[in-house]
C-alpha positions as a LaTeX table, in Angstrom:
\begin{tabular}{lrrr}
\hline
Residue & $x$ (\AA) & $y$ (\AA) & $z$ (\AA) \\
\hline
Cys1 & 26.39 & $-5.14$ & $-7.40$ \\
Met2 & 24.54 & $-4.08$ & $-4.26$ \\
Gly3 & 25.46 & $-5.74$ & $-0.99$ \\
Lys4 & 22.72 & $-7.81$ & 0.58 \\
Asp5 & 23.56 & $-6.27$ & 3.95 \\
Arg6 & 21.10 & $-3.46$ & 3.32 \\
Gln7 & 17.75 & $-5.08$ & 4.01 \\
Ala8 & 15.28 & $-4.80$ & 1.16 \\
Lys9 & 12.32 & $-2.70$ & 2.26 \\
Lys10 & 9.17 & $-4.78$ & 2.65 \\
Ile11 & 5.95 & $-3.67$ & 1.01 \\
Leu12 & 2.47 & $-5.09$ & 1.46 \\
Leu13 & 0.45 & $-4.39$ & $-1.67$ \\
Val14 & $-3.33$ & $-4.74$ & $-1.28$ \\
Asp15 & $-5.34$ & $-4.49$ & $-4.50$ \\
Asp16 & $-8.19$ & $-6.56$ & $-5.93$ \\
Glu17 & $-7.15$ & $-5.88$ & $-9.53$ \\
Ala18 & $-4.83$ & $-8.81$ & $-10.07$ \\
Gly19 & $-3.27$ & $-7.44$ & $-13.24$ \\
Phe20 & $-2.42$ & $-4.12$ & $-11.65$ \\
Ala21 & $-1.08$ & $-5.80$ & $-8.50$ \\
Glu22 & 1.20 & $-8.13$ & $-10.51$ \\
Leu23 & 2.54 & $-5.30$ & $-12.61$ \\
Leu24 & 3.25 & $-3.09$ & $-9.64$ \\
Arg25 & 4.85 & $-5.97$ & $-7.72$ \\
Asp26 & 7.19 & $-6.70$ & $-10.64$ \\
Leu27 & 8.19 & $-3.05$ & $-10.91$ \\
Leu28 & 8.84 & $-2.74$ & $-7.19$ \\
Glu29 & 10.80 & $-6.00$ & $-7.09$ \\
Met30 & 13.03 & $-4.66$ & $-9.88$ \\
Asp31 & 13.65 & $-1.72$ & $-7.59$ \\
Asn32 & 14.75 & $-4.12$ & $-4.84$ \\
Tyr33 & 11.63 & $-4.07$ & $-2.68$ \\
Asp34 & 10.39 & $-7.27$ & $-1.06$ \\
Val35 & 6.69 & $-7.33$ & $-2.00$ \\
Gln36 & 3.76 & $-9.44$ & $-0.79$ \\
Val37 & 0.37 & $-9.12$ & $-2.47$ \\
Ala38 & $-3.08$ & $-9.40$ & $-0.87$ \\
His39 & $-6.30$ & $-9.06$ & $-2.88$ \\
Asp40 & $-8.55$ & $-7.39$ & $-0.32$ \\
Gly41 & $-8.43$ & $-5.86$ & 3.14 \\
Glu42 & $-9.17$ & $-9.14$ & 4.94 \\
Glu43 & $-6.27$ & $-10.86$ & 3.22 \\
Gly44 & $-4.10$ & $-7.83$ & 3.94 \\
Leu45 & $-4.80$ & $-8.18$ & 7.68 \\
Glu46 & $-4.08$ & $-11.92$ & 7.45 \\
Lys47 & $-0.69$ & $-11.27$ & 5.84 \\
Leu48 & 0.30 & $-8.88$ & 8.61 \\
Lys49 & 0.30 & $-11.78$ & 11.04 \\
Thr50 & 3.40 & $-13.17$ & 9.37 \\
Phe51 & 4.81 & $-10.30$ & 7.30 \\
Met52 & 5.71 & $-6.93$ & 8.83 \\
Pro53 & 6.06 & $-4.41$ & 5.99 \\
Asp54 & 7.89 & $-1.08$ & 5.98 \\
Ala55 & 4.92 & 0.38 & 4.10 \\
Ile56 & 1.49 & $-0.65$ & 2.82 \\
Ile57 & 0.22 & 0.29 & $-0.62$ \\
Ser58 & $-3.53$ & $-0.21$ & $-0.80$ \\
Asp59 & $-6.46$ & 0.26 & $-3.10$ \\
Ile60 & $-9.50$ & 1.83 & $-1.46$ \\
Val61 & $-12.55$ & 0.16 & $-2.98$ \\
Met62 & $-12.24$ & $-3.62$ & $-2.55$ \\
Pro63 & $-14.53$ & $-6.56$ & $-1.80$ \\
Arg64 & $-14.95$ & $-7.84$ & 1.78 \\
Leu65 & $-12.95$ & $-5.10$ & 3.49 \\
Ser66 & $-12.17$ & $-1.71$ & 1.99 \\
Gly67 & $-8.80$ & $-0.02$ & 2.17 \\
Phe68 & $-10.15$ & 2.49 & 4.69 \\
Glu69 & $-11.61$ & $-0.22$ & 6.94 \\
Met70 & $-8.30$ & $-2.10$ & 6.80 \\
Phe71 & $-6.44$ & 1.14 & 7.57 \\
Lys72 & $-8.59$ & 1.75 & 10.67 \\
Lys73 & $-7.94$ & $-1.77$ & 11.95 \\
Ile74 & $-4.21$ & $-1.54$ & 11.33 \\
Lys75 & $-4.03$ & 1.86 & 13.05 \\
Ala76 & $-6.03$ & 0.53 & 16.02 \\
Asn77 & $-3.50$ & $-2.25$ & 16.64 \\
Pro78 & $-0.37$ & $-1.03$ & 18.49 \\
Asp79 & 1.80 & $-3.64$ & 16.71 \\
Thr80 & 0.94 & $-2.28$ & 13.28 \\
Ala81 & $-0.15$ & 1.31 & 13.97 \\
Ser82 & 3.14 & 2.83 & 12.87 \\
Ile83 & 3.21 & 1.27 & 9.38 \\
Pro84 & 2.93 & 4.05 & 6.79 \\
Phe85 & 0.22 & 3.84 & 4.14 \\
Leu86 & 0.03 & 4.87 & 0.52 \\
Phe87 & $-3.40$ & 4.64 & $-1.10$ \\
Ile88 & $-4.00$ & 4.21 & $-4.80$ \\
Thr89 & $-7.45$ & 4.57 & $-6.31$ \\
Gly90 & $-9.10$ & 4.53 & $-9.69$ \\
Phe91 & $-12.01$ & 6.53 & $-8.31$ \\
Gln92 & $-11.87$ & 10.29 & $-8.77$ \\
Asp93 & $-14.49$ & 10.78 & $-6.13$ \\
Asp94 & $-14.43$ & 13.79 & $-3.84$ \\
Arg95 & $-16.45$ & 11.95 & $-1.20$ \\
Val96 & $-13.75$ & 9.31 & $-0.99$ \\
Leu97 & $-11.08$ & 11.99 & $-0.68$ \\
Ser98 & $-12.91$ & 13.90 & 2.03 \\
Glu99 & $-13.49$ & 10.67 & 3.98 \\
Ala100 & $-9.79$ & 9.96 & 3.63 \\
Arg101 & $-8.85$ & 13.31 & 5.10 \\
Lys102 & $-11.24$ & 12.74 & 8.01 \\
Ile103 & $-9.43$ & 9.59 & 9.04 \\
Gly104 & $-6.02$ & 11.16 & 8.53 \\
Ile105 & $-5.07$ & 9.84 & 5.09 \\
Phe106 & $-3.35$ & 12.29 & 2.81 \\
Gly107 & $-1.23$ & 10.14 & 0.52 \\
Ile108 & $-3.62$ & 9.11 & $-2.20$ \\
Leu109 & $-2.35$ & 8.52 & $-5.72$ \\
Lys110 & $-4.80$ & 8.26 & $-8.62$ \\
Lys111 & $-4.73$ & 5.41 & $-11.12$ \\
Pro112 & $-3.25$ & 5.14 & $-13.63$ \\
Val113 & $-0.23$ & 5.71 & $-11.45$ \\
Asp114 & 3.25 & 6.47 & $-12.46$ \\
Ile115 & 5.80 & 4.06 & $-10.96$ \\
Glu116 & 8.22 & 6.93 & $-10.32$ \\
Gln117 & 5.57 & 8.69 & $-8.26$ \\
Ile118 & 5.07 & 5.54 & $-6.21$ \\
Glu119 & 8.79 & 5.01 & $-5.70$ \\
His120 & 9.24 & 8.63 & $-4.71$ \\
Arg121 & 6.45 & 8.32 & $-2.10$ \\
Leu122 & 7.86 & 5.03 & $-0.82$ \\
Arg123 & 11.27 & 6.59 & $-0.33$ \\
Asp124 & 9.62 & 9.32 & 1.73 \\
Leu125 & 7.59 & 6.81 & 3.73 \\
Thr126 & 10.34 & 4.27 & 4.39 \\
Gly127 & 13.15 & 6.78 & 4.69 \\
Arg128 & 15.48 & 5.16 & 2.19 \\
\hline
\end{tabular}
């Protein structure tokens, strides 16, 4: 049994597809991550007031505030600027990808995603 002394890594998962978010949260919790879910960028920013994650996994196209808009706001705030991001998108759109590169986003995984891919990226991002 694993000792509780090693803090579970915290993940903020921002995705407006409830089914996908639930599934991914369950998988990550089984892998001993502490996961909070937000359903759009606005709610993601709200959560950051009380929950400081080790990494953020976010969809890109969402109502109210897109993943990119949320990313810009988080990066502009010194308290949250250092949180690493992993984007997941169902859109295979080159425009989206080139916009991502412009604002310095390179970690984009395409849906349907493979949980092992996500876990591998999270280990890189959170250094565990």
